[in-house]
PDB file of C-alpha atoms in Angstrom:
ATOM      1  CA  GLU A 156      74.050  92.476 -27.731  1.00 62.00           C
ATOM      2  CA  ALA A 157      76.388  89.551 -26.944  1.00 64.00           C
ATOM      3  CA  ASP A 158      74.400  86.355 -26.733  1.00 91.00           C
ATOM      4  CA  ILE A 159      74.116  82.703 -27.658  1.00 95.00           C
ATOM      5  CA  TYR A 160      71.424  81.450 -30.038  1.00 96.00           C
ATOM      6  CA  GLN A 161      69.991  78.017 -30.619  1.00 97.00           C
ATOM      7  CA  THR A 162      67.720  77.032 -33.475  1.00 97.00           C
ATOM      8  CA  PRO A 163      65.229  75.568 -33.807  1.00 97.00           C
ATOM      9  CA  ARG A 164      63.567  75.956 -30.395  1.00 95.00           C
ATOM     10  CA  TYR A 165      61.313  72.979 -31.026  1.00 96.00           C
ATOM     11  CA  LEU A 166      61.665  70.168 -33.572  1.00 97.00           C
ATOM     12  CA  VAL A 167      59.462  67.137 -34.241  1.00 97.00           C
ATOM     13  CA  ILE A 168      60.967  64.770 -36.740  1.00 97.00           C
ATOM     14  CA  GLY A 169      60.526  61.235 -37.969  1.00 97.00           C
ATOM     15  CA  THR A 170      62.755  58.293 -37.158  1.00 97.00           C
ATOM     16  CA  GLY A 171      65.731  57.928 -39.468  1.00 96.00           C
ATOM     17  CA  LYS A 172      65.976  61.556 -40.496  1.00 96.00           C
ATOM     18  CA  LYS A 173      69.212  63.498 -40.324  1.00 97.00           C
ATOM     19  CA  ILE A 174      69.054  66.630 -38.189  1.00 96.00           C
ATOM     20  CA  THR A 175      71.384  69.472 -37.286  1.00 97.00           C
ATOM     21  CA  LEU A 176      70.890  71.640 -34.221  1.00 98.00           C
ATOM     22  CA  GLU A 177      72.400  75.079 -34.576  1.00 98.00           C
ATOM     23  CA  CYS A 178      74.288  76.985 -31.935  1.00 98.00           C
ATOM     24  CA  SER A 179      75.947  80.370 -32.442  1.00 97.00           C
ATOM     25  CA  GLN A 180      77.459  82.848 -30.031  1.00 96.00           C
ATOM     26  CA  THR A 181      78.504  86.439 -30.542  1.00 94.00           C
ATOM     27  CA  MET A 182      80.804  86.759 -27.514  1.00 92.00           C
ATOM     28  CA  GLY A 183      84.001  85.397 -29.086  1.00 92.00           C
ATOM     29  CA  HIS A 184      84.251  82.601 -26.492  1.00 93.00           C
ATOM     30  CA  ASP A 185      86.658  79.815 -27.335  1.00 92.00           C
ATOM     31  CA  LYS A 186      84.933  77.197 -25.204  1.00 93.00           C
ATOM     32  CA  MET A 187      81.584  75.760 -26.187  1.00 96.00           C
ATOM     33  CA  TYR A 188      79.503  72.860 -24.827  1.00 96.00           C
ATOM     34  CA  TRP A 189      76.517  70.702 -25.662  1.00 96.00           C
ATOM     35  CA  TYR A 190      74.370  69.216 -22.883  1.00 95.00           C
ATOM     36  CA  GLN A 191      71.477  66.811 -23.082  1.00 95.00           C
ATOM     37  CA  GLN A 192      68.727  67.172 -20.505  1.00 94.00           C
ATOM     38  CA  ASP A 193      65.490  65.254 -20.030  1.00 91.00           C
ATOM     39  CA  PRO A 194      62.652  67.322 -18.546  1.00 83.00           C
ATOM     40  CA  GLY A 195      63.285  68.172 -14.907  1.00 82.00           C
ATOM     41  CA  MET A 196      66.470  66.107 -14.821  1.00 88.00           C
ATOM     42  CA  GLU A 197      70.187  66.702 -14.543  1.00 90.00           C
ATOM     43  CA  LEU A 198      72.469  67.994 -17.261  1.00 92.00           C
ATOM     44  CA  HIS A 199      74.620  65.560 -19.195  1.00 92.00           C
ATOM     45  CA  LEU A 200      77.666  66.845 -21.052  1.00 92.00           C
ATOM     46  CA  ILE A 201      77.805  65.207 -24.525  1.00 94.00           C
ATOM     47  CA  HIS A 202      80.329  67.323 -26.452  1.00 95.00           C
ATOM     48  CA  TYR A 203      82.664  70.247 -25.890  1.00 94.00           C
ATOM     49  CA  SER A 204      85.157  72.336 -27.822  1.00 95.00           C
ATOM     50  CA  TYR A 205      88.071  74.489 -26.703  1.00 92.00           C
ATOM     51  CA  GLY A 206      88.406  76.301 -29.975  1.00 93.00           C
ATOM     52  CA  VAL A 207      88.359  75.971 -33.774  1.00 96.00           C
ATOM     53  CA  ASN A 208      88.997  72.410 -34.960  1.00 95.00           C
ATOM     54  CA  SER A 209      88.868  71.142 -31.393  1.00 94.00           C
ATOM     55  CA  THR A 210      86.028  68.795 -30.355  1.00 96.00           C
ATOM     56  CA  GLU A 211      85.793  66.231 -27.571  1.00 94.00           C
ATOM     57  CA  LYS A 212      83.180  63.797 -26.349  1.00 93.00           C
ATOM     58  CA  GLY A 213      81.671  64.444 -22.952  1.00 90.00           C
ATOM     59  CA  ASP A 214      80.695  62.257 -20.046  1.00 84.00           C
ATOM     60  CA  LEU A 215      77.508  60.875 -21.641  1.00 85.00           C
ATOM     61  CA  SER A 216      77.960  58.708 -24.679  1.00 81.00           C
ATOM     62  CA  SER A 217      76.000  60.153 -27.592  1.00 85.00           C
ATOM     63  CA  GLU A 218      75.444  59.155 -31.187  1.00 90.00           C
ATOM     64  CA  SER A 219      75.586  62.774 -32.202  1.00 94.00           C
ATOM     65  CA  THR A 220      78.584  64.517 -33.724  1.00 95.00           C
ATOM     66  CA  VAL A 221      79.744  68.107 -33.611  1.00 97.00           C
ATOM     67  CA  SER A 222      82.024  70.396 -35.600  1.00 97.00           C
ATOM     68  CA  ARG A 223      83.816  73.635 -34.861  1.00 97.00           C
ATOM     69  CA  ILE A 224      84.926  75.309 -38.059  1.00 97.00           C
ATOM     70  CA  ARG A 225      84.294  78.861 -36.853  1.00 97.00           C
ATOM     71  CA  THR A 226      84.651  80.240 -33.327  1.00 96.00           C
ATOM     72  CA  GLU A 227      81.060  81.448 -33.187  1.00 96.00           C
ATOM     73  CA  HIS A 228      79.380  78.261 -34.556  1.00 97.00           C
ATOM     74  CA  PHE A 229      79.067  74.800 -32.885  1.00 98.00           C
ATOM     75  CA  PRO A 230      76.417  72.684 -34.580  1.00 98.00           C
ATOM     76  CA  LEU A 231      75.345  69.245 -33.423  1.00 97.00           C
ATOM     77  CA  THR A 232      74.279  66.572 -35.931  1.00 96.00           C
ATOM     78  CA  LEU A 233      72.329  63.348 -35.616  1.00 95.00           C
ATOM     79  CA  GLU A 234      72.750  61.261 -38.766  1.00 95.00           C
ATOM     80  CA  SER A 235      69.704  59.057 -38.071  1.00 95.00           C
ATOM     81  CA  ALA A 236      67.297  60.233 -35.415  1.00 95.00           C
ATOM     82  CA  ARG A 237      65.658  57.665 -33.080  1.00 95.00           C
ATOM     83  CA  PRO A 238      62.957  58.029 -30.432  1.00 96.00           C
ATOM     84  CA  SER A 239      65.696  57.552 -27.771  1.00 94.00           C
ATOM     85  CA  HIS A 240      67.143  60.874 -28.932  1.00 95.00           C
ATOM     86  CA  THR A 241      64.053  62.728 -27.739  1.00 96.00           C
ATOM     87  CA  SER A 242      65.328  65.246 -25.209  1.00 95.00           C
ATOM     88  CA  GLN A 243      66.260  68.873 -24.691  1.00 95.00           C
ATOM     89  CA  TYR A 244      69.642  69.925 -26.024  1.00 96.00           C
ATOM     90  CA  LEU A 245      71.390  72.918 -24.450  1.00 96.00           C
ATOM     91  CA  CYS A 246      74.348  74.770 -25.913  1.00 97.00           C
ATOM     92  CA  ALA A 247      76.671  76.949 -23.767  1.00 96.00           C
ATOM     93  CA  SER A 248      79.813  78.966 -24.168  1.00 95.00           C
ATOM     94  CA  SER A 249      82.262  80.253 -21.600  1.00 91.00           C
ATOM     95  CA  GLU A 250      85.085  82.543 -20.774  1.00 81.00           C
ATOM     96  CA  VAL A 251      87.273  81.108 -18.032  1.00 69.00           C
ATOM     97  CA  TYR A 252      86.341  82.196 -14.525  1.00 68.00           C
ATOM     98  CA  TYR A 253      83.017  83.700 -15.545  1.00 72.00           C
ATOM     99  CA  GLY A 254      80.839  80.624 -15.861  1.00 83.00           C
ATOM    100  CA  TYR A 255      78.769  79.536 -18.774  1.00 91.00           C
ATOM    101  CA  THR A 256      76.233  81.404 -20.883  1.00 93.00           C
ATOM    102  CA  PHE A 257      73.443  79.106 -22.068  1.00 95.00           C
ATOM    103  CA  GLY A 258      71.203  79.243 -25.116  1.00 96.00           C
ATOM    104  CA  SER A 259      67.452  78.724 -24.748  1.00 95.00           C
ATOM    105  CA  GLY A 260      67.717  75.096 -25.834  1.00 95.00           C
ATOM    106  CA  THR A 261      66.193  72.910 -28.536  1.00 96.00           C
ATOM    107  CA  ARG A 262      63.481  70.488 -27.542  1.00 96.00           C
ATOM    108  CA  LEU A 263      63.719  67.553 -29.926  1.00 97.00           C
ATOM    109  CA  THR A 264      60.957  64.952 -30.331  1.00 97.00           C
ATOM    110  CA  VAL A 265      61.583  61.970 -32.591  1.00 97.00           C
ATOM    111  CA  VAL A 266      58.438  60.095 -33.590  1.00 97.00           C
TER     112      VAL A 266
ATOM    113  CA  ALA B 141      88.143  65.306  -8.741  1.00 76.00           C
ATOM    114  CA  GLN B 142      85.583  67.967  -8.168  1.00 83.00           C
ATOM    115  CA  SER B 143      81.951  67.269  -7.424  1.00 89.00           C
ATOM    116  CA  VAL B 144      78.793  69.015  -6.300  1.00 94.00           C
ATOM    117  CA  THR B 145      75.967  67.607  -4.143  1.00 96.00           C
ATOM    118  CA  GLN B 146      72.623  69.317  -3.965  1.00 97.00           C
ATOM    119  CA  LEU B 147      70.673  68.162  -0.962  1.00 94.00           C
ATOM    120  CA  GLY B 148      67.018  67.681  -1.771  1.00 92.00           C
ATOM    121  CA  SER B 149      65.801  67.162  -5.295  1.00 94.00           C
ATOM    122  CA  HIS B 150      62.544  69.000  -4.475  1.00 96.00           C
ATOM    123  CA  VAL B 151      61.959  71.867  -2.029  1.00 97.00           C
ATOM    124  CA  SER B 152      58.557  73.372  -1.379  1.00 98.00           C
ATOM    125  CA  VAL B 153      57.953  76.660   0.428  1.00 98.00           C
ATOM    126  CA  SER B 154      55.033  78.998   0.934  1.00 97.00           C
ATOM    127  CA  GLU B 155      55.009  82.388  -0.689  1.00 97.00           C
ATOM    128  CA  GLY B 156      56.770  84.839   1.601  1.00 97.00           C
ATOM    129  CA  ALA B 157      58.763  82.157   3.373  1.00 98.00           C
ATOM    130  CA  LEU B 158      62.552  81.749   3.447  1.00 98.00           C
ATOM    131  CA  VAL B 159      64.090  79.863   0.544  1.00 98.00           C
ATOM    132  CA  LEU B 160      67.133  77.687   1.359  1.00 98.00           C
ATOM    133  CA  LEU B 161      68.657  75.470  -1.322  1.00 98.00           C
ATOM    134  CA  ARG B 162      71.680  73.471  -0.214  1.00 98.00           C
ATOM    135  CA  CYS B 163      74.868  72.823  -2.119  1.00 97.00           C
ATOM    136  CA  ASN B 164      78.050  71.137  -0.963  1.00 97.00           C
ATOM    137  CA  TYR B 165      81.110  70.843  -3.077  1.00 94.00           C
ATOM    138  CA  SER B 166      84.293  68.829  -3.164  1.00 91.00           C
ATOM    139  CA  SER B 167      87.449  70.369  -4.600  1.00 84.00           C
ATOM    140  CA  SER B 168      91.140  69.899  -4.055  1.00 78.00           C
ATOM    141  CA  VAL B 169      91.806  73.502  -5.073  1.00 79.00           C
ATOM    142  CA  PRO B 170      89.994  76.757  -4.187  1.00 78.00           C
ATOM    143  CA  PRO B 171      86.892  76.604  -6.313  1.00 85.00           C
ATOM    144  CA  TYR B 172      84.730  78.993  -8.273  1.00 90.00           C
ATOM    145  CA  LEU B 173      81.069  78.326  -7.457  1.00 92.00           C
ATOM    146  CA  PHE B 174      77.913  79.178  -9.328  1.00 94.00           C
ATOM    147  CA  TRP B 175      74.141  79.025  -8.995  1.00 97.00           C
ATOM    148  CA  TYR B 176      71.952  78.801 -12.078  1.00 97.00           C
ATOM    149  CA  VAL B 177      68.147  78.937 -12.470  1.00 97.00           C
ATOM    150  CA  GLN B 178      66.192  77.176 -15.169  1.00 95.00           C
ATOM    151  CA  TYR B 179      62.563  78.007 -15.976  1.00 93.00           C
ATOM    152  CA  PRO B 180      60.472  75.451 -17.886  1.00 87.00           C
ATOM    153  CA  ASN B 181      61.527  75.019 -21.525  1.00 83.00           C
ATOM    154  CA  GLN B 182      64.385  77.455 -21.097  1.00 88.00           C
ATOM    155  CA  GLY B 183      68.184  77.343 -20.840  1.00 91.00           C
ATOM    156  CA  LEU B 184      70.053  78.041 -17.620  1.00 94.00           C
ATOM    157  CA  GLN B 185      70.476  81.606 -16.398  1.00 94.00           C
ATOM    158  CA  LEU B 186      73.269  82.692 -14.074  1.00 94.00           C
ATOM    159  CA  LEU B 187      71.969  83.754 -10.646  1.00 96.00           C
ATOM    160  CA  LEU B 188      75.294  84.421  -8.935  1.00 94.00           C
ATOM    161  CA  LYS B 189      78.886  83.354  -8.694  1.00 92.00           C
ATOM    162  CA  TYR B 190      81.719  83.170  -6.136  1.00 91.00           C
ATOM    163  CA  THR B 191      85.217  83.818  -7.519  1.00 86.00           C
ATOM    164  CA  SER B 192      87.163  84.314  -4.245  1.00 78.00           C
ATOM    165  CA  ALA B 193      86.174  87.885  -3.444  1.00 76.00           C
ATOM    166  CA  ALA B 194      83.516  88.413  -0.788  1.00 84.00           C
ATOM    167  CA  THR B 195      82.208  85.219   0.714  1.00 89.00           C
ATOM    168  CA  LEU B 196      78.629  86.542   0.716  1.00 94.00           C
ATOM    169  CA  VAL B 197      77.578  86.880  -2.903  1.00 94.00           C
ATOM    170  CA  LYS B 198      74.444  88.752  -3.988  1.00 95.00           C
ATOM    171  CA  GLY B 199      72.752  87.803  -7.213  1.00 95.00           C
ATOM    172  CA  ILE B 200      69.698  88.642  -9.267  1.00 94.00           C
ATOM    173  CA  ASN B 201      66.086  88.401  -8.121  1.00 94.00           C
ATOM    174  CA  GLY B 202      67.013  88.890  -4.433  1.00 96.00           C
ATOM    175  CA  PHE B 203      69.022  85.671  -4.086  1.00 97.00           C
ATOM    176  CA  GLU B 204      72.329  85.419  -2.271  1.00 97.00           C
ATOM    177  CA  ALA B 205      74.733  82.665  -1.300  1.00 97.00           C
ATOM    178  CA  GLU B 206      77.523  82.375   1.248  1.00 95.00           C
ATOM    179  CA  PHE B 207      80.736  80.505   0.615  1.00 94.00           C
ATOM    180  CA  LYS B 208      81.762  78.566   3.730  1.00 94.00           C
ATOM    181  CA  LYS B 209      85.106  76.886   3.243  1.00 90.00           C
ATOM    182  CA  SER B 210      85.025  75.057   6.579  1.00 91.00           C
ATOM    183  CA  GLU B 211      81.697  73.448   5.604  1.00 93.00           C
ATOM    184  CA  THR B 212      82.463  73.173   1.911  1.00 94.00           C
ATOM    185  CA  SER B 213      79.087  74.694   1.310  1.00 96.00           C
ATOM    186  CA  PHE B 214      77.524  77.330  -0.964  1.00 96.00           C
ATOM    187  CA  HIS B 215      73.873  77.414   0.008  1.00 98.00           C
ATOM    188  CA  LEU B 216      71.422  79.654  -1.836  1.00 98.00           C
ATOM    189  CA  THR B 217      68.940  81.774   0.085  1.00 98.00           C
ATOM    190  CA  LYS B 218      66.210  84.283  -0.441  1.00 98.00           C
ATOM    191  CA  PRO B 219      64.437  85.882   2.516  1.00 97.00           C
ATOM    192  CA  SER B 220      60.931  85.861   0.998  1.00 97.00           C
ATOM    193  CA  ALA B 221      59.814  83.499  -1.791  1.00 97.00           C
ATOM    194  CA  HIS B 222      57.743  84.744  -4.693  1.00 97.00           C
ATOM    195  CA  MET B 223      55.593  82.609  -6.969  1.00 96.00           C
ATOM    196  CA  SER B 224      57.901  83.547  -9.872  1.00 96.00           C
ATOM    197  CA  ASP B 225      60.809  81.833  -8.066  1.00 97.00           C
ATOM    198  CA  ALA B 226      59.345  78.417  -8.905  1.00 97.00           C
ATOM    199  CA  ALA B 227      62.001  76.800 -11.106  1.00 96.00           C
ATOM    200  CA  GLU B 228      64.901  74.331 -11.177  1.00 97.00           C
ATOM    201  CA  TYR B 229      68.116  75.464  -9.507  1.00 97.00           C
ATOM    202  CA  PHE B 230      71.556  74.130 -10.292  1.00 97.00           C
ATOM    203  CA  CYS B 231      74.751  74.544  -8.276  1.00 97.00           C
ATOM    204  CA  ALA B 232      78.079  74.207 -10.107  1.00 94.00           C
ATOM    205  CA  VAL B 233      81.776  74.156  -9.303  1.00 91.00           C
ATOM    206  CA  SER B 234      84.588  75.127 -11.640  1.00 86.00           C
ATOM    207  CA  ASP B 235      88.223  74.162 -11.631  1.00 72.00           C
ATOM    208  CA  ARG B 236      90.380  77.269 -12.001  1.00 67.00           C
ATOM    209  CA  ARG B 237      92.635  75.854 -14.697  1.00 69.00           C
ATOM    210  CA  GLN B 238      90.228  74.767 -17.369  1.00 69.00           C
ATOM    211  CA  GLY B 239      87.119  76.592 -16.208  1.00 73.00           C
ATOM    212  CA  ASN B 240      84.790  73.650 -16.979  1.00 82.00           C
ATOM    213  CA  LEU B 241      81.726  73.439 -14.755  1.00 88.00           C
ATOM    214  CA  ILE B 242      80.601  70.417 -12.839  1.00 89.00           C
ATOM    215  CA  PHE B 243      76.855  70.647 -12.213  1.00 93.00           C
ATOM    216  CA  GLY B 244      74.776  69.228  -9.372  1.00 95.00           C
ATOM    217  CA  LYS B 245      71.647  67.268 -10.160  1.00 95.00           C
ATOM    218  CA  GLY B 246      69.380  70.218  -9.516  1.00 96.00           C
ATOM    219  CA  THR B 247      66.740  71.143  -6.959  1.00 97.00           C
ATOM    220  CA  LYS B 248      63.177  71.878  -8.068  1.00 97.00           C
ATOM    221  CA  LEU B 249      61.699  74.739  -6.032  1.00 97.00           C
ATOM    222  CA  SER B 250      57.912  74.899  -5.713  1.00 97.00           C
ATOM    223  CA  VAL B 251      56.210  77.963  -4.189  1.00 97.00           C
ATOM    224  CA  LYS B 252      52.732  77.536  -2.680  1.00 97.00           C
ATOM    225  CA  PRO B 253      50.336  80.483  -2.530  1.00 94.00           C
TER     226      PRO B 253
END
């Protein structure tokens, strides 16, 4: 079944650690997105990609980085996690005109 | 530039009552419009979308929305609220060239027994 997967679902990690949030989709979509969302709050676009080797920063400045080496994979990396990075991170992919398909999200807590 | 305004960050209704969540958009070109629902600790799930076919769009879980160009609105309705409808709802507009979505700030729907 075509879908989009995010792992881990929950992550508690210490300050200064390097972390990678995984996002994979099986739909063959060229466009992929990362959003940051605090509980009950609006979505903030932090990164997007229009295809392999294409990555752009979004509207909200973020210390994270992304890569797009394969169409199906769009991981997000934080080199040194801080408590201010505590949030939910949502990955999405899209086919033009059909809207976005979202993953279930990763809830990150940095202690 | 395109934008979306959701009127009311929090809407509370009684079970069985009409649900009305308001969304107004701004777009210089005919838009595509979407409603998404988000349950706690989950991603967003597509409820329905308008892509220039019928102006009244029916979605999942008994929701529907009507595209009104003259009012630049795309309000979401459901005739009878259920407890399971309690969630956050996001309206979004898409430009037809790139297909990127612009999201509203969301409306939290509470359903009272």
